[in-house]
Short mmCIF file of N, CA, C and O in Angstrom, two decimals:
data_model
loop_
_atom_site.label_atom_id
_atom_site.label_comp_id
_atom_site.label_asym_id
_atom_site.label_seq_id
_atom_site.Cartn_x
_atom_site.Cartn_y
_atom_site.Cartn_z
N ILE A 1 61.05 45.86 -62.35
CA ILE A 1 60.89 44.45 -62.05
C ILE A 1 59.41 44.13 -61.97
O ILE A 1 58.59 45.02 -61.77
N THR A 2 59.11 42.87 -62.07
CA THR A 2 57.74 42.40 -61.92
C THR A 2 57.74 41.21 -60.97
O THR A 2 58.57 40.32 -61.09
N ILE A 3 56.81 41.23 -60.03
CA ILE A 3 56.63 40.12 -59.09
C ILE A 3 55.25 39.52 -59.37
O ILE A 3 54.25 40.25 -59.37
N VAL A 4 55.22 38.23 -59.64
CA VAL A 4 53.96 37.52 -59.86
C VAL A 4 53.74 36.62 -58.64
O VAL A 4 54.61 35.81 -58.30
N TYR A 5 52.60 36.78 -58.00
CA TYR A 5 52.33 36.05 -56.75
C TYR A 5 50.97 35.36 -56.81
O TYR A 5 49.98 35.96 -57.23
N GLN A 6 50.95 34.12 -56.37
CA GLN A 6 49.70 33.38 -56.19
C GLN A 6 49.74 32.78 -54.80
O GLN A 6 50.64 32.01 -54.48
N ASN A 7 48.78 33.16 -53.95
CA ASN A 7 48.78 32.61 -52.60
C ASN A 7 48.37 31.14 -52.60
O ASN A 7 47.82 30.62 -53.56
N SER A 8 48.67 30.49 -51.50
CA SER A 8 48.26 29.11 -51.29
C SER A 8 46.83 29.11 -50.75
O SER A 8 46.13 30.11 -50.83
N ASP A 9 46.43 28.01 -50.14
CA ASP A 9 45.10 27.93 -49.54
C ASP A 9 44.98 28.77 -48.27
O ASP A 9 43.89 28.90 -47.72
N TYR A 10 46.09 29.33 -47.81
CA TYR A 10 46.12 30.13 -46.57
C TYR A 10 46.73 31.49 -46.87
O TYR A 10 47.85 31.79 -46.49
N PRO A 11 45.99 32.39 -47.54
CA PRO A 11 46.55 33.64 -48.03
C PRO A 11 46.90 34.66 -46.95
O PRO A 11 47.72 35.53 -47.19
N GLY A 12 46.35 34.57 -45.79
CA GLY A 12 46.59 35.57 -44.75
C GLY A 12 47.91 35.43 -44.02
O GLY A 12 48.21 36.22 -43.12
N GLU A 13 48.73 34.47 -44.39
CA GLU A 13 49.96 34.19 -43.64
C GLU A 13 51.21 34.84 -44.22
O GLU A 13 52.25 34.82 -43.58
N HIS A 14 51.16 35.40 -45.42
CA HIS A 14 52.38 35.84 -46.11
C HIS A 14 52.56 37.36 -46.10
O HIS A 14 51.59 38.10 -46.13
N SER A 15 53.83 37.77 -46.09
CA SER A 15 54.18 39.18 -46.28
C SER A 15 55.32 39.24 -47.30
O SER A 15 56.04 38.26 -47.51
N LEU A 16 55.48 40.40 -47.92
CA LEU A 16 56.46 40.57 -48.98
C LEU A 16 57.11 41.93 -48.82
O LEU A 16 56.42 42.92 -48.53
N SER A 17 58.44 41.98 -49.01
CA SER A 17 59.11 43.28 -48.98
C SER A 17 60.22 43.32 -50.03
O SER A 17 60.82 42.30 -50.36
N LEU A 18 60.47 44.52 -50.54
CA LEU A 18 61.54 44.78 -51.49
C LEU A 18 62.33 45.96 -50.96
O LEU A 18 61.77 47.04 -50.74
N LYS A 19 63.64 45.74 -50.73
CA LYS A 19 64.49 46.76 -50.13
C LYS A 19 65.80 46.89 -50.90
O LYS A 19 66.22 45.96 -51.58
N GLY A 20 66.45 48.04 -50.71
CA GLY A 20 67.78 48.22 -51.26
C GLY A 20 68.76 47.35 -50.50
O GLY A 20 68.70 47.26 -49.27
N LEU A 21 69.68 46.71 -51.22
CA LEU A 21 70.62 45.78 -50.60
C LEU A 21 71.51 46.47 -49.59
O LEU A 21 71.69 45.99 -48.48
N GLU A 22 72.08 47.59 -49.94
CA GLU A 22 72.99 48.29 -49.03
C GLU A 22 72.29 49.36 -48.21
O GLU A 22 72.57 49.53 -47.03
N SER A 23 71.36 50.07 -48.82
CA SER A 23 70.71 51.19 -48.13
C SER A 23 69.61 50.76 -47.18
O SER A 23 69.30 51.46 -46.22
N GLY A 24 68.97 49.61 -47.46
CA GLY A 24 67.83 49.18 -46.66
C GLY A 24 66.56 49.95 -46.99
O GLY A 24 65.52 49.73 -46.36
N GLN A 25 66.62 50.87 -47.96
CA GLN A 25 65.45 51.64 -48.35
C GLN A 25 64.33 50.70 -48.81
O GLN A 25 64.57 49.77 -49.57
N VAL A 26 63.13 50.96 -48.34
CA VAL A 26 61.99 50.13 -48.69
C VAL A 26 61.38 50.64 -50.00
O VAL A 26 60.97 51.79 -50.09
N TYR A 27 61.33 49.77 -51.00
CA TYR A 27 60.73 50.10 -52.30
C TYR A 27 59.32 49.54 -52.43
O TYR A 27 58.59 49.94 -53.32
N GLY A 28 58.98 48.63 -51.57
CA GLY A 28 57.64 48.07 -51.57
C GLY A 28 57.50 47.10 -50.41
O GLY A 28 58.45 46.41 -50.07
N GLN A 29 56.32 47.11 -49.80
CA GLN A 29 56.09 46.23 -48.66
C GLN A 29 54.60 45.94 -48.55
O GLN A 29 53.78 46.85 -48.61
N ILE A 30 54.28 44.66 -48.39
CA ILE A 30 52.90 44.26 -48.18
C ILE A 30 52.88 43.42 -46.92
O ILE A 30 53.49 42.35 -46.86
N PRO A 31 52.22 43.90 -45.86
CA PRO A 31 52.25 43.19 -44.58
C PRO A 31 51.42 41.91 -44.57
O PRO A 31 50.55 41.70 -45.43
N THR A 32 51.69 41.09 -43.57
CA THR A 32 50.94 39.85 -43.36
C THR A 32 49.45 40.17 -43.32
O THR A 32 49.03 41.12 -42.68
N GLY A 33 48.68 39.36 -44.02
CA GLY A 33 47.24 39.53 -44.05
C GLY A 33 46.74 40.35 -45.22
O GLY A 33 45.57 40.30 -45.55
N GLU A 34 47.63 41.14 -45.84
CA GLU A 34 47.21 41.98 -46.97
C GLU A 34 47.71 41.47 -48.32
O GLU A 34 47.34 42.00 -49.35
N LEU A 35 48.57 40.44 -48.31
CA LEU A 35 49.11 39.89 -49.55
C LEU A 35 48.21 38.77 -50.03
O LEU A 35 48.12 37.71 -49.41
N THR A 36 47.47 39.02 -51.11
CA THR A 36 46.60 38.00 -51.69
C THR A 36 46.83 37.93 -53.19
O THR A 36 47.30 38.88 -53.80
N GLY A 37 46.50 36.81 -53.76
CA GLY A 37 46.72 36.63 -55.18
C GLY A 37 45.54 35.96 -55.82
O GLY A 37 44.62 35.53 -55.14
N PRO A 38 45.55 35.86 -57.11
CA PRO A 38 46.71 36.17 -57.95
C PRO A 38 46.94 37.68 -58.04
O PRO A 38 46.00 38.46 -58.03
N ALA A 39 48.22 38.06 -58.10
CA ALA A 39 48.57 39.47 -58.16
C ALA A 39 49.86 39.64 -58.95
O ALA A 39 50.73 38.77 -58.95
N ILE A 40 49.96 40.78 -59.62
CA ILE A 40 51.18 41.15 -60.33
C ILE A 40 51.56 42.55 -59.87
O ILE A 40 50.75 43.48 -59.91
N PHE A 41 52.79 42.68 -59.38
CA PHE A 41 53.31 43.95 -58.90
C PHE A 41 54.48 44.37 -59.79
O PHE A 41 55.36 43.56 -60.07
N SER A 42 54.48 45.61 -60.22
CA SER A 42 55.60 46.12 -61.01
C SER A 42 56.21 47.32 -60.31
O SER A 42 55.48 48.19 -59.80
N VAL A 43 57.54 47.37 -60.29
CA VAL A 43 58.27 48.46 -59.64
C VAL A 43 59.42 48.87 -60.55
O VAL A 43 60.17 48.01 -61.01
N GLU A 44 59.56 50.16 -60.79
CA GLU A 44 60.70 50.67 -61.56
C GLU A 44 61.87 50.86 -60.61
O GLU A 44 61.73 51.52 -59.59
N LEU A 45 63.00 50.25 -60.94
CA LEU A 45 64.19 50.34 -60.09
C LEU A 45 65.37 50.82 -60.92
O LEU A 45 65.52 50.45 -62.07
N GLY A 46 66.22 51.62 -60.30
CA GLY A 46 67.46 52.03 -60.94
C GLY A 46 68.52 50.96 -60.75
O GLY A 46 68.29 49.93 -60.12
N SER A 47 69.71 51.21 -61.27
CA SER A 47 70.81 50.26 -61.11
C SER A 47 71.16 50.12 -59.64
O SER A 47 71.13 51.09 -58.88
N GLY A 48 71.49 48.91 -59.23
CA GLY A 48 71.87 48.66 -57.84
C GLY A 48 71.45 47.30 -57.36
O GLY A 48 70.89 46.50 -58.11
N GLY A 49 71.71 47.04 -56.10
CA GLY A 49 71.37 45.77 -55.48
C GLY A 49 70.07 45.87 -54.70
O GLY A 49 69.79 46.89 -54.07
N TYR A 50 69.32 44.79 -54.72
CA TYR A 50 68.02 44.75 -54.06
C TYR A 50 67.81 43.41 -53.37
O TYR A 50 68.42 42.41 -53.73
N VAL A 51 66.92 43.41 -52.38
CA VAL A 51 66.58 42.20 -51.64
C VAL A 51 65.07 42.04 -51.63
O VAL A 51 64.34 42.95 -51.24
N LEU A 52 64.61 40.88 -52.07
CA LEU A 52 63.19 40.53 -52.05
C LEU A 52 63.01 39.47 -50.96
O LEU A 52 63.73 38.47 -50.95
N GLU A 53 62.07 39.70 -50.05
CA GLU A 53 61.85 38.76 -48.95
C GLU A 53 60.38 38.39 -48.87
O GLU A 53 59.50 39.25 -48.83
N LEU A 54 60.12 37.09 -48.85
CA LEU A 54 58.78 36.53 -48.68
C LEU A 54 58.78 35.77 -47.36
O LEU A 54 59.63 34.91 -47.14
N VAL A 55 57.83 36.10 -46.48
CA VAL A 55 57.78 35.49 -45.15
C VAL A 55 56.42 34.87 -44.92
O VAL A 55 55.39 35.45 -45.29
N ASP A 56 56.41 33.69 -44.30
CA ASP A 56 55.18 33.03 -43.89
C ASP A 56 55.10 33.08 -42.37
O ASP A 56 55.95 32.51 -41.69
N SER A 57 54.11 33.75 -41.84
CA SER A 57 54.00 33.94 -40.39
C SER A 57 53.74 32.64 -39.64
O SER A 57 54.08 32.52 -38.47
N TYR A 58 53.16 31.66 -40.31
CA TYR A 58 52.87 30.37 -39.67
C TYR A 58 54.05 29.42 -39.76
O TYR A 58 54.17 28.48 -38.99
N GLY A 59 54.94 29.65 -40.74
CA GLY A 59 56.15 28.84 -40.86
C GLY A 59 56.04 27.62 -41.75
O GLY A 59 56.94 26.80 -41.79
N ASP A 60 54.94 27.51 -42.51
CA ASP A 60 54.78 26.34 -43.37
C ASP A 60 54.77 26.68 -44.85
O ASP A 60 54.54 25.83 -45.69
N GLY A 61 55.04 27.94 -45.20
CA GLY A 61 55.14 28.35 -46.59
C GLY A 61 53.87 28.08 -47.37
O GLY A 61 52.77 28.41 -46.94
N PHE A 62 54.03 27.45 -48.52
CA PHE A 62 52.89 27.11 -49.38
C PHE A 62 52.40 25.69 -49.09
O PHE A 62 51.92 25.00 -49.97
N ARG A 63 52.52 25.26 -47.84
CA ARG A 63 52.09 23.92 -47.44
C ARG A 63 51.06 24.04 -46.31
O ARG A 63 50.96 25.05 -45.65
N ASP A 64 50.34 22.94 -46.07
CA ASP A 64 49.39 22.92 -44.97
C ASP A 64 50.04 22.26 -43.74
O ASP A 64 51.23 21.97 -43.74
N ASP A 65 49.26 22.03 -42.70
CA ASP A 65 49.79 21.44 -41.46
C ASP A 65 50.37 20.05 -41.65
O ASP A 65 51.15 19.58 -40.83
N TYR A 66 50.02 19.39 -42.74
CA TYR A 66 50.49 18.03 -42.99
C TYR A 66 51.65 17.98 -43.97
O TYR A 66 52.11 16.91 -44.36
N GLY A 67 52.12 19.17 -44.39
CA GLY A 67 53.24 19.22 -45.32
C GLY A 67 52.86 19.08 -46.78
O GLY A 67 53.71 18.97 -47.64
N THR A 68 51.56 19.16 -47.08
CA THR A 68 51.08 19.03 -48.45
C THR A 68 51.15 20.38 -49.15
O THR A 68 50.66 21.38 -48.63
N TYR A 69 51.74 20.41 -50.33
CA TYR A 69 51.83 21.63 -51.14
C TYR A 69 50.43 22.07 -51.53
O TYR A 69 49.64 21.29 -52.03
N THR A 70 50.12 23.36 -51.30
CA THR A 70 48.76 23.86 -51.53
C THR A 70 48.66 24.85 -52.70
O THR A 70 47.69 25.59 -52.79
N GLY A 71 49.65 24.89 -53.58
CA GLY A 71 49.50 25.58 -54.84
C GLY A 71 50.02 26.99 -54.99
O GLY A 71 49.89 27.57 -56.05
N GLY A 72 50.60 27.59 -53.98
CA GLY A 72 51.09 28.96 -54.12
C GLY A 72 52.44 29.02 -54.81
O GLY A 72 53.16 28.03 -54.90
N TYR A 73 52.79 30.22 -55.31
CA TYR A 73 54.11 30.43 -55.92
C TYR A 73 54.40 31.92 -56.03
O TYR A 73 53.50 32.77 -55.88
N MET A 74 55.66 32.24 -56.31
CA MET A 74 56.06 33.60 -56.58
C MET A 74 57.17 33.57 -57.62
O MET A 74 58.07 32.73 -57.56
N ASP A 75 57.09 34.50 -58.58
CA ASP A 75 58.11 34.66 -59.61
C ASP A 75 58.62 36.09 -59.57
O ASP A 75 57.85 37.02 -59.32
N LEU A 76 59.91 36.25 -59.86
CA LEU A 76 60.52 37.57 -59.99
C LEU A 76 61.08 37.69 -61.38
O LEU A 76 61.85 36.83 -61.83
N LEU A 77 60.67 38.75 -62.09
CA LEU A 77 61.16 39.00 -63.45
C LEU A 77 61.87 40.35 -63.47
O LEU A 77 61.38 41.32 -62.89
N VAL A 78 63.02 40.38 -64.13
CA VAL A 78 63.75 41.62 -64.34
C VAL A 78 63.86 41.80 -65.85
O VAL A 78 64.35 40.91 -66.55
N ASP A 79 63.35 42.93 -66.33
CA ASP A 79 63.32 43.22 -67.76
C ASP A 79 62.67 42.07 -68.54
O ASP A 79 63.13 41.68 -69.61
N GLY A 80 61.62 41.48 -67.96
CA GLY A 80 60.89 40.41 -68.62
C GLY A 80 61.52 39.04 -68.50
O GLY A 80 60.94 38.05 -68.93
N GLU A 81 62.70 38.95 -67.90
CA GLU A 81 63.40 37.67 -67.74
C GLU A 81 63.15 37.11 -66.34
O GLU A 81 63.41 37.78 -65.34
N ALA A 82 62.62 35.89 -66.27
CA ALA A 82 62.38 35.24 -64.98
C ALA A 82 63.71 34.87 -64.36
O ALA A 82 64.48 34.10 -64.93
N ILE A 83 63.99 35.43 -63.18
CA ILE A 83 65.27 35.14 -62.52
C ILE A 83 65.09 34.37 -61.21
O ILE A 83 66.07 33.90 -60.64
N PHE A 84 63.85 34.25 -60.74
CA PHE A 84 63.62 33.55 -59.48
C PHE A 84 62.20 33.01 -59.45
O PHE A 84 61.26 33.69 -59.86
N HIS A 85 62.07 31.78 -58.97
CA HIS A 85 60.76 31.13 -58.81
C HIS A 85 60.80 30.35 -57.50
O HIS A 85 61.76 29.66 -57.20
N VAL A 86 59.74 30.47 -56.72
CA VAL A 86 59.62 29.67 -55.51
C VAL A 86 58.20 29.13 -55.44
O VAL A 86 57.24 29.81 -55.77
N ASP A 87 58.10 27.86 -55.03
CA ASP A 87 56.78 27.26 -54.83
C ASP A 87 56.84 26.35 -53.62
O ASP A 87 57.00 26.84 -52.51
N GLN A 88 56.79 25.05 -53.80
CA GLN A 88 56.69 24.14 -52.66
C GLN A 88 57.94 24.08 -51.79
O GLN A 88 57.89 23.56 -50.68
N ASP A 89 59.08 24.62 -52.24
CA ASP A 89 60.28 24.61 -51.42
C ASP A 89 60.31 25.73 -50.39
O ASP A 89 61.14 25.74 -49.50
N PHE A 90 59.42 26.70 -50.51
CA PHE A 90 59.32 27.81 -49.57
C PHE A 90 58.71 27.32 -48.26
O PHE A 90 57.66 26.71 -48.25
N LEU A 91 59.40 27.59 -47.16
CA LEU A 91 58.86 27.21 -45.85
C LEU A 91 58.52 28.46 -45.06
O LEU A 91 57.46 29.03 -45.24
N ASP A 92 59.39 28.93 -44.18
CA ASP A 92 59.02 30.08 -43.36
C ASP A 92 59.50 31.41 -43.92
O ASP A 92 58.89 32.45 -43.70
N ARG A 93 60.60 31.40 -44.69
CA ARG A 93 61.16 32.66 -45.18
C ARG A 93 62.07 32.37 -46.36
O ARG A 93 62.83 31.40 -46.34
N VAL A 94 62.02 33.22 -47.36
CA VAL A 94 62.98 33.15 -48.45
C VAL A 94 63.45 34.58 -48.71
O VAL A 94 62.65 35.52 -48.75
N ILE A 95 64.77 34.73 -48.81
CA ILE A 95 65.39 36.02 -49.06
C ILE A 95 66.21 35.87 -50.34
O ILE A 95 67.06 35.00 -50.43
N PHE A 96 65.94 36.74 -51.30
CA PHE A 96 66.60 36.66 -52.59
C PHE A 96 67.20 38.01 -52.93
O PHE A 96 66.50 39.02 -52.92
N SER A 97 68.51 38.05 -53.18
CA SER A 97 69.15 39.31 -53.56
C SER A 97 69.52 39.26 -55.03
O SER A 97 69.87 38.21 -55.56
N PHE A 98 69.44 40.43 -55.68
CA PHE A 98 69.72 40.51 -57.11
C PHE A 98 70.20 41.91 -57.46
O PHE A 98 70.03 42.85 -56.69
N GLN A 99 70.81 42.02 -58.62
CA GLN A 99 71.34 43.28 -59.12
C GLN A 99 70.53 43.71 -60.35
O GLN A 99 70.11 42.89 -61.14
N VAL A 100 70.37 45.00 -60.50
CA VAL A 100 69.80 45.59 -61.71
C VAL A 100 70.86 46.51 -62.27
O VAL A 100 71.32 47.39 -61.55
N PRO A 101 71.34 46.36 -63.49
CA PRO A 101 71.02 45.25 -64.39
C PRO A 101 71.52 43.93 -63.83
O PRO A 101 72.35 43.90 -62.93
N LEU A 102 71.02 42.82 -64.37
CA LEU A 102 71.31 41.50 -63.85
C LEU A 102 72.81 41.23 -63.81
O LEU A 102 73.51 41.42 -64.79
N ALA A 103 73.30 40.80 -62.67
CA ALA A 103 74.71 40.45 -62.53
C ALA A 103 74.87 39.37 -61.49
O ALA A 103 75.44 38.33 -61.75
N LEU A 104 74.36 39.58 -60.29
CA LEU A 104 74.59 38.70 -59.16
C LEU A 104 73.26 38.19 -58.65
O LEU A 104 72.33 38.95 -58.46
N ILE A 105 73.19 36.88 -58.42
CA ILE A 105 71.97 36.29 -57.88
C ILE A 105 72.35 35.41 -56.70
O ILE A 105 73.21 34.55 -56.81
N GLN A 106 71.71 35.64 -55.56
CA GLN A 106 71.97 34.82 -54.36
C GLN A 106 70.63 34.48 -53.73
O GLN A 106 69.72 35.30 -53.72
N LEU A 107 70.57 33.29 -53.18
CA LEU A 107 69.36 32.84 -52.51
C LEU A 107 69.71 32.39 -51.12
O LEU A 107 70.65 31.62 -50.93
N PHE A 108 68.97 32.88 -50.13
CA PHE A 108 69.13 32.44 -48.75
C PHE A 108 67.78 31.92 -48.32
O PHE A 108 66.80 32.62 -48.41
N ASN A 109 67.75 30.68 -47.85
CA ASN A 109 66.48 30.09 -47.46
C ASN A 109 66.63 29.44 -46.11
O ASN A 109 67.60 28.88 -45.79
#
């Protein structure tokens, strides 16, 4: 998979994790304060279910204190196919589960 990330005007607020859906095994994790962009992350995954979680520690996502969108986004690609995009709709947390190979897509926000 490939994750494309661009931080907003407040890059120190976000964290990102990729875990196994059933096992909870951590395949990648970037803690709050260390996730900056633009960045592209690639991870080789076997068949199975996975959960991608993006968290904003301040609770305003890619927005400022006034609710104005400040330009950040994240894309998830599986085998080169974009299956998930988040930008101004992201607030405090977005959890996205998916299957490899592609089968099931769920979004919890």
